Tab-separated table of N, CA and C in Angstrom:
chain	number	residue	atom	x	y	z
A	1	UNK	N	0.821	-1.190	0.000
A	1	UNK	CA	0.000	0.000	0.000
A	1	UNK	C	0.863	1.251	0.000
A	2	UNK	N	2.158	1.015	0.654
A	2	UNK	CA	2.764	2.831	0.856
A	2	UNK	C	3.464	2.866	-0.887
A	3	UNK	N	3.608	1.930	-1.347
A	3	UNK	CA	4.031	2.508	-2.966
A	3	UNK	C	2.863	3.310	-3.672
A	4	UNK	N	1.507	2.748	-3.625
A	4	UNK	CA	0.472	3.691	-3.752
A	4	UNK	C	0.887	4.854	-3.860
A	5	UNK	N	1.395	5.323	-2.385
A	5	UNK	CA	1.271	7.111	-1.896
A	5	UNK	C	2.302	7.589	-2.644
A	6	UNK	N	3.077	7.058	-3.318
A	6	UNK	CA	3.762	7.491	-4.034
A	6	UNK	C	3.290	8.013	-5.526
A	7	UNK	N	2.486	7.181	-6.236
A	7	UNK	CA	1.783	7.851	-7.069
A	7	UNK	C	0.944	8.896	-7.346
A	8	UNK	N	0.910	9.057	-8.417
A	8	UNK	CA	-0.155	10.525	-9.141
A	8	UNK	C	-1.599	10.419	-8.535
A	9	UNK	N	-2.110	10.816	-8.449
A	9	UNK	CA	-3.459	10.818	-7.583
A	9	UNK	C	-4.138	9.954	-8.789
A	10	UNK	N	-4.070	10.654	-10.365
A	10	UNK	CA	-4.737	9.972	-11.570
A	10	UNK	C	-4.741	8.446	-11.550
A	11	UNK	N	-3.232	7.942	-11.266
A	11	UNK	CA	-3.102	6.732	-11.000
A	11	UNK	C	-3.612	5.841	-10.288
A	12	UNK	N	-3.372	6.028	-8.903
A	12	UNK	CA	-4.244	5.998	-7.689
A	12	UNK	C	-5.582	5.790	-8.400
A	13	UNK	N	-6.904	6.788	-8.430
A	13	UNK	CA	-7.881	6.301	-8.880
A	13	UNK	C	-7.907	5.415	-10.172
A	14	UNK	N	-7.087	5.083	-10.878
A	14	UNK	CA	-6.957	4.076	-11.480
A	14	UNK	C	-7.063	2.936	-11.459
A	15	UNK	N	-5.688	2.943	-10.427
A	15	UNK	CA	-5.561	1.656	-10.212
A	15	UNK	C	-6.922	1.407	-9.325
A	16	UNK	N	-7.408	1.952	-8.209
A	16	UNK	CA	-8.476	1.361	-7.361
A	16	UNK	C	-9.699	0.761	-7.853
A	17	UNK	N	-9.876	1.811	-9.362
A	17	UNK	CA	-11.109	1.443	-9.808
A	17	UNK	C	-11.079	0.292	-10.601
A	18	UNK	N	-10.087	-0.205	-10.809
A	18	UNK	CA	-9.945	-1.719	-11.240
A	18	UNK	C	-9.511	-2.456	-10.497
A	19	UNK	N	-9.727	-2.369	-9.211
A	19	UNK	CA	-8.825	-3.551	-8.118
A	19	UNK	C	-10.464	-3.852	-7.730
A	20	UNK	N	-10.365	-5.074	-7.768
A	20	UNK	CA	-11.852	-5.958	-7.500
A	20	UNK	C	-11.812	-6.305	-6.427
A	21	UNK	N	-12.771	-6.428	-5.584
A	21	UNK	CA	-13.212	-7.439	-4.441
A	21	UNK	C	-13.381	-8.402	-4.420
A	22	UNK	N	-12.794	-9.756	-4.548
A	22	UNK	CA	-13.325	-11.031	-4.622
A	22	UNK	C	-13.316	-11.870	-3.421
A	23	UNK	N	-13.717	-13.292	-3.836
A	23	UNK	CA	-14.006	-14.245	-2.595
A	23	UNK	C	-13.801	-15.656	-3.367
A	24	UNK	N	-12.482	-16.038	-2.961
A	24	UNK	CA	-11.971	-17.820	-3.137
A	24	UNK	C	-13.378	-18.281	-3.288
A	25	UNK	N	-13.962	-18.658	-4.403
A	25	UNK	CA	-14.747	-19.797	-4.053
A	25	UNK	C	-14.615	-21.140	-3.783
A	26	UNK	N	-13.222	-21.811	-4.392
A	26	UNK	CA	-12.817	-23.104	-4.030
A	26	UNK	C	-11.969	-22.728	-2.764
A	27	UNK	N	-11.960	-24.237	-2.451
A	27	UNK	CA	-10.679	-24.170	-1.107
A	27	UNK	C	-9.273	-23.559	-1.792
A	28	UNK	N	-8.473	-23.109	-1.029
A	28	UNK	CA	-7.255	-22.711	-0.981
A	28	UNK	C	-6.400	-23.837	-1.813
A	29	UNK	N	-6.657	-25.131	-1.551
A	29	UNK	CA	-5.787	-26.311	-1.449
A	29	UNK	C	-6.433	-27.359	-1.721
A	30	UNK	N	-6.188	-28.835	-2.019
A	30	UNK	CA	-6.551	-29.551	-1.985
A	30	UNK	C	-6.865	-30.436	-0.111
A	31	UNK	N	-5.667	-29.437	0.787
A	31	UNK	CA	-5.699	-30.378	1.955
A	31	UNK	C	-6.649	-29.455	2.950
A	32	UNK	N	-7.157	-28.162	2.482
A	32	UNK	CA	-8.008	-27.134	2.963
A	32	UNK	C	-9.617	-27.107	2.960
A	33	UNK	N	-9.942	-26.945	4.093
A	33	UNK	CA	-11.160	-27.203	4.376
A	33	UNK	C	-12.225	-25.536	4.688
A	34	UNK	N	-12.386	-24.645	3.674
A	34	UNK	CA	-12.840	-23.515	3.814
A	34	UNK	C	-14.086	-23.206	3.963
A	35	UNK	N	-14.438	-24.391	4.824
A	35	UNK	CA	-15.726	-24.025	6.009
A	35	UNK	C	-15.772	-23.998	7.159
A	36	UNK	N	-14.380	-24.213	7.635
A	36	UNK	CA	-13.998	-23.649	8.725
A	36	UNK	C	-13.819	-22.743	9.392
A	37	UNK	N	-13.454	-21.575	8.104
A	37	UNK	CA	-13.636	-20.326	8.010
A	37	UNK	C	-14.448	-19.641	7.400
A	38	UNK	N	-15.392	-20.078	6.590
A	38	UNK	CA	-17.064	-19.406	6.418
A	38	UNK	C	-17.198	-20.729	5.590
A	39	UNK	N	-18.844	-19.863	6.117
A	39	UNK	CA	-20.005	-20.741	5.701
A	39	UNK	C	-20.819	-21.181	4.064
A	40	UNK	N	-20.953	-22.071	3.894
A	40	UNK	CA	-21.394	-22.169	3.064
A	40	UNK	C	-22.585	-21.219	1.909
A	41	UNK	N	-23.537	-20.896	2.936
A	41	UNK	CA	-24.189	-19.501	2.495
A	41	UNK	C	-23.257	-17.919	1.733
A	42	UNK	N	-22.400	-18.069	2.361
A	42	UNK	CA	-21.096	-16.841	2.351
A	42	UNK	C	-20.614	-17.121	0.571
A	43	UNK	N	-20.319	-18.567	0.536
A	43	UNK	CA	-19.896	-18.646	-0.548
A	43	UNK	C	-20.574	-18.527	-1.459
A	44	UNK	N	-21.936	-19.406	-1.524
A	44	UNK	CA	-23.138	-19.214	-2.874
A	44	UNK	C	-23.284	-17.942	-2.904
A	45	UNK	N	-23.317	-17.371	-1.965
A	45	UNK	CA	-23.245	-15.806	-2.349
A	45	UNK	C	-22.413	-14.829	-3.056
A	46	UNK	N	-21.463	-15.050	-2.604
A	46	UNK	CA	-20.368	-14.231	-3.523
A	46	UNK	C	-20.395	-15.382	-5.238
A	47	UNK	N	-20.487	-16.442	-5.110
A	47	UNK	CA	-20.423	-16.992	-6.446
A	47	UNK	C	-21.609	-17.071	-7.568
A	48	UNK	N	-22.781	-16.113	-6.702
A	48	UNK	CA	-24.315	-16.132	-7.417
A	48	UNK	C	-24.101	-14.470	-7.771
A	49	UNK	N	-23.634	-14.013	-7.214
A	49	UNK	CA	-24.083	-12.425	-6.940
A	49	UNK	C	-22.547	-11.248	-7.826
A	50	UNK	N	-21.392	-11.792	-7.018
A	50	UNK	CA	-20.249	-11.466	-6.869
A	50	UNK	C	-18.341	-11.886	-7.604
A	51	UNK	N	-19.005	-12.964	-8.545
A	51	UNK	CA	-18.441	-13.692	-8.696
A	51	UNK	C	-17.435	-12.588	-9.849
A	52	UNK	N	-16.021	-13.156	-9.603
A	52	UNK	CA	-15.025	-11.745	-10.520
A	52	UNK	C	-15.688	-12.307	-11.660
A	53	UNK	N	-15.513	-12.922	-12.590
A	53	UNK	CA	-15.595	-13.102	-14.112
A	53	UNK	C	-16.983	-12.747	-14.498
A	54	UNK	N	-18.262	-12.747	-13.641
A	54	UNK	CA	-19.306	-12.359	-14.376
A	54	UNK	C	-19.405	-10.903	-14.081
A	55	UNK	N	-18.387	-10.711	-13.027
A	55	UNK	CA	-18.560	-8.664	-12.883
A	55	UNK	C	-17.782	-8.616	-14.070
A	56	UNK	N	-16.547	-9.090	-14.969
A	56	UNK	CA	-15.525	-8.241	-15.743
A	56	UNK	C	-16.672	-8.526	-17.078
A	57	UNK	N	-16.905	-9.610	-16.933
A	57	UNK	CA	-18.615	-9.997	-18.722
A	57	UNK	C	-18.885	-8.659	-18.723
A	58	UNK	N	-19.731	-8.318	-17.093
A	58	UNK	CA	-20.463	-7.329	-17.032
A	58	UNK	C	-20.216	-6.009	-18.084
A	59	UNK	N	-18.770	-5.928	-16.848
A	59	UNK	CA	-17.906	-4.629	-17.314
A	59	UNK	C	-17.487	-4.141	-18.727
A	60	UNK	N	-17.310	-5.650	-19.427
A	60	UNK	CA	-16.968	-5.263	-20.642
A	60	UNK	C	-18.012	-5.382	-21.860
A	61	UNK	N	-19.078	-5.661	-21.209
A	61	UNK	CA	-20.540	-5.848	-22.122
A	61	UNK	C	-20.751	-3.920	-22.317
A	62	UNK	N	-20.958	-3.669	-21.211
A	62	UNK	CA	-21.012	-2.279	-20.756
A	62	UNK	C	-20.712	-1.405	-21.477
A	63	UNK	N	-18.900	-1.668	-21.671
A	63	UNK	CA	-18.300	-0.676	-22.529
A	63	UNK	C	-17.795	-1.056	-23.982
A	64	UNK	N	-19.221	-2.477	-24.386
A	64	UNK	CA	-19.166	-2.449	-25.872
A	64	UNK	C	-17.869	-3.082	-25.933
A	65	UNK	N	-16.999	-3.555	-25.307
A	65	UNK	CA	-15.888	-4.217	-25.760
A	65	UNK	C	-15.700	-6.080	-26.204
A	66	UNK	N	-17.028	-6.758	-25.628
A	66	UNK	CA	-17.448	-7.536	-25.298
A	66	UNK	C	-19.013	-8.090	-26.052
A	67	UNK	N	-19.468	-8.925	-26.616
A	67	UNK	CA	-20.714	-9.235	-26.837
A	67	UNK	C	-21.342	-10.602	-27.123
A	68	UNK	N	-22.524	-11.099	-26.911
A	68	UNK	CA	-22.352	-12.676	-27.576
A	68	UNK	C	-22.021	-13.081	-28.658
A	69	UNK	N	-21.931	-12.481	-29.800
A	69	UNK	CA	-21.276	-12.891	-31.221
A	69	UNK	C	-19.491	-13.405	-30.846
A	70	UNK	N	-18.909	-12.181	-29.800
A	70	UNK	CA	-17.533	-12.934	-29.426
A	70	UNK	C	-17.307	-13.912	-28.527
A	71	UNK	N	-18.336	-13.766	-27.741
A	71	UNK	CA	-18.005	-14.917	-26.368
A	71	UNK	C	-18.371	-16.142	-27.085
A	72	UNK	N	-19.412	-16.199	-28.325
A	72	UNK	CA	-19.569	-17.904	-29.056
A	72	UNK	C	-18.554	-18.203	-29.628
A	73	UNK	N	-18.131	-16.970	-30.531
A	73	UNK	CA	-17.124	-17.505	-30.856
A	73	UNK	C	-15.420	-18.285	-30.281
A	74	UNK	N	-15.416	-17.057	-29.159
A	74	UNK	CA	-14.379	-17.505	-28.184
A	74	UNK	C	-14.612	-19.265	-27.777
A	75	UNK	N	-15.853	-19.070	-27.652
A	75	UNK	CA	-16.284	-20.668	-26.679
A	75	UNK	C	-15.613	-21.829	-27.688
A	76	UNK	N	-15.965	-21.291	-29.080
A	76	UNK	CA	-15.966	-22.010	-29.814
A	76	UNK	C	-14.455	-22.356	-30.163
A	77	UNK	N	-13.427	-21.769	-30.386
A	77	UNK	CA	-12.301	-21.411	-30.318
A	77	UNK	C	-11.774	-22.217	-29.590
A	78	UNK	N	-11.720	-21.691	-28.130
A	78	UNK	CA	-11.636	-22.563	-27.391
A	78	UNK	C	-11.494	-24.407	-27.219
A	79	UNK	N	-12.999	-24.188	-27.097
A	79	UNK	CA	-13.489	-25.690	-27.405
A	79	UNK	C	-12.435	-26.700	-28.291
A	80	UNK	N	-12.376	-26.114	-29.329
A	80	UNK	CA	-11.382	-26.527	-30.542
A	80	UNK	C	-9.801	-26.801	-29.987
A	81	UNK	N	-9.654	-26.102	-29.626
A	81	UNK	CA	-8.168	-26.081	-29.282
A	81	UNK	C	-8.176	-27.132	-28.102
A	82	UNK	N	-8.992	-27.214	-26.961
A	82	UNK	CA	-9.029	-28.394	-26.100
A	82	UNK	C	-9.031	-29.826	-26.602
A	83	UNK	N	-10.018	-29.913	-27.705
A	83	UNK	CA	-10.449	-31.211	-28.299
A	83	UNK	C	-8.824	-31.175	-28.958
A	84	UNK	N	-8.227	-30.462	-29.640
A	84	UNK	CA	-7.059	-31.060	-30.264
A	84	UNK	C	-6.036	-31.007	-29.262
A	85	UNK	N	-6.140	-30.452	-28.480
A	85	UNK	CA	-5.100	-30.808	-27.548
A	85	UNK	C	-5.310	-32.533	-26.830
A	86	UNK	N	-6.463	-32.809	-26.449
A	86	UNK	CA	-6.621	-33.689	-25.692
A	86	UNK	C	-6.108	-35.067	-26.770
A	87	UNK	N	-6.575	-34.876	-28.442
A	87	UNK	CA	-6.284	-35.808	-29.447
A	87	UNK	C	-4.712	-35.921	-29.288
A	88	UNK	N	-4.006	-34.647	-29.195
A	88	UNK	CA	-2.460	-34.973	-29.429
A	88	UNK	C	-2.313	-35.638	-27.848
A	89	UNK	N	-2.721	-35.423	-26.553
A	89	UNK	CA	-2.608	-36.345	-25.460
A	89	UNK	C	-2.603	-37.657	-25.685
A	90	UNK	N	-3.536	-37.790	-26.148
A	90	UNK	CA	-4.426	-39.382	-26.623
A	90	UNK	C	-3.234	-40.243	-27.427
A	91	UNK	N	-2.469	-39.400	-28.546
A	91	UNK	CA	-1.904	-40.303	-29.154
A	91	UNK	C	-0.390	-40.388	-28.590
A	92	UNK	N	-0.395	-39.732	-27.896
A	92	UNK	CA	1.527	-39.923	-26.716
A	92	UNK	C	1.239	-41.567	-25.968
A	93	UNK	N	2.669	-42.200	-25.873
A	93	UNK	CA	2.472	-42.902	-25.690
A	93	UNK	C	2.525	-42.844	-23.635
A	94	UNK	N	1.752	-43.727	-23.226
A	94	UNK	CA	1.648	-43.342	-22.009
A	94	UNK	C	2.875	-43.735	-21.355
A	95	UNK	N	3.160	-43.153	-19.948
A	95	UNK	CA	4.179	-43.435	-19.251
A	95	UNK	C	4.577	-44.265	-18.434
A	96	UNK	N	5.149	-45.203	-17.963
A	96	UNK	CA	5.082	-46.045	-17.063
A	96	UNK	C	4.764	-46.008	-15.723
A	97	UNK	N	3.481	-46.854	-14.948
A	97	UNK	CA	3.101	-46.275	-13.803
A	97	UNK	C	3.663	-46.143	-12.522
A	98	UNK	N	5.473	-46.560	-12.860
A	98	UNK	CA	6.362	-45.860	-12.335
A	98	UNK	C	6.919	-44.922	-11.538
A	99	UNK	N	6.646	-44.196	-12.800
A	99	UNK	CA	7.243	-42.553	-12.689
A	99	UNK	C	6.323	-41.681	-12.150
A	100	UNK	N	5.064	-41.965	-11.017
A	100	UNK	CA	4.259	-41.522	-10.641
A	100	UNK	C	4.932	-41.276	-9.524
A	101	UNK	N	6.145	-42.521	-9.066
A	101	UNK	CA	6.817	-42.407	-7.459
A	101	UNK	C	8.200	-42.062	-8.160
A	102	UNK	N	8.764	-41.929	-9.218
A	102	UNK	CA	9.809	-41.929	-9.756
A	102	UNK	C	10.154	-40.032	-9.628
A	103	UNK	N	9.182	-39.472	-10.057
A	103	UNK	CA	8.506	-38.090	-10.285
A	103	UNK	C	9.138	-37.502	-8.801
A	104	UNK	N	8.229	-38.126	-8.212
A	104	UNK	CA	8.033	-37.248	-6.431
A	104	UNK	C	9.264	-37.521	-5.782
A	105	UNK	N	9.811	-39.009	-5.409
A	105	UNK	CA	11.069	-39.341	-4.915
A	105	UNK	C	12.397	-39.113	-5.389
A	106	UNK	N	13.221	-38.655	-4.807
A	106	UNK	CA	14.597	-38.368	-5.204
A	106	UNK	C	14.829	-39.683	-4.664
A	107	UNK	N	14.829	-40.294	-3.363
A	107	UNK	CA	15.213	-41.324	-2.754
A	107	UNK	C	14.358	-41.916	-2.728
A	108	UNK	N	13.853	-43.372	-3.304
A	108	UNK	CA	12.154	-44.100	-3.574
A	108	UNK	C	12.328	-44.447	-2.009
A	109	UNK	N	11.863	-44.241	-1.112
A	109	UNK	CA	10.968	-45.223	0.349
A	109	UNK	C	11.277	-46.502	0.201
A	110	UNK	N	11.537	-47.570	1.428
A	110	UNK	CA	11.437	-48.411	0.980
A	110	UNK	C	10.537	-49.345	0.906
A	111	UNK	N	9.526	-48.936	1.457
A	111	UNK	CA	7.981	-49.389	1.380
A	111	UNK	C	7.473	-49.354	-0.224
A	112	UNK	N	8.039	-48.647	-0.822
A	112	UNK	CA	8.083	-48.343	-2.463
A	112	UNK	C	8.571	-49.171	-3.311
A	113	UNK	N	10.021	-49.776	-2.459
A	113	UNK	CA	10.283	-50.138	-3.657
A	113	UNK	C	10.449	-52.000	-4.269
């Protein structure tokens, strides 16, 4: 925050007016349990109401930068590029189920090996 005060005031409202408010909707982690620290209600909320990507849709529907003719197409785009990615996956040859402990261990356990 004190680099802020260093800037142009212009800046400053700049930058603020594009710094978003959001709310993790997934856990932190896979080993994180973020209902420990709020509630379930807390979350459908920010992810029905609040959620960043349908405020920036919003934002950029708004200022005409954005519209459904591009977001189909994007989808579509998209889409495409997944399906051929997943085809060039498909045809690699797979790896030995190995290197799953081969990967993680520098020294294999010897319960491993």
């Amino acid at each position: 925050m004190n680099s802020l005060l260093e800037l142009p005031c212009c800046q400053i409202i700049l930058y603020l007016s594009f710094k978003c408010l959001c709310c993790r909707i997934g856990h932190h982690s896979t080993s994180d349990d973020s209902s420990a620290y709020r509630s379930v209600d807390e979350v459908r909320l920010w992810d029905s109401t609040q959620h960043p990507i349908a405020r920036l849709r919003a934002y950029m529907v708004h200022q005409n930068y954005w519209d459904e003719a591009k977001e189909k197409q994007w989808k579509d785009d998209c889409k495409r590029q997944v399906m051929q990615s997943f085809a060039r996956a498909e045809r690699r040859q797979k790896p030995s189920w190995k290197e799953m402990f081969t990967d993680v261990y520098d020294d294999m356990p010897q319960h491993l090996q």
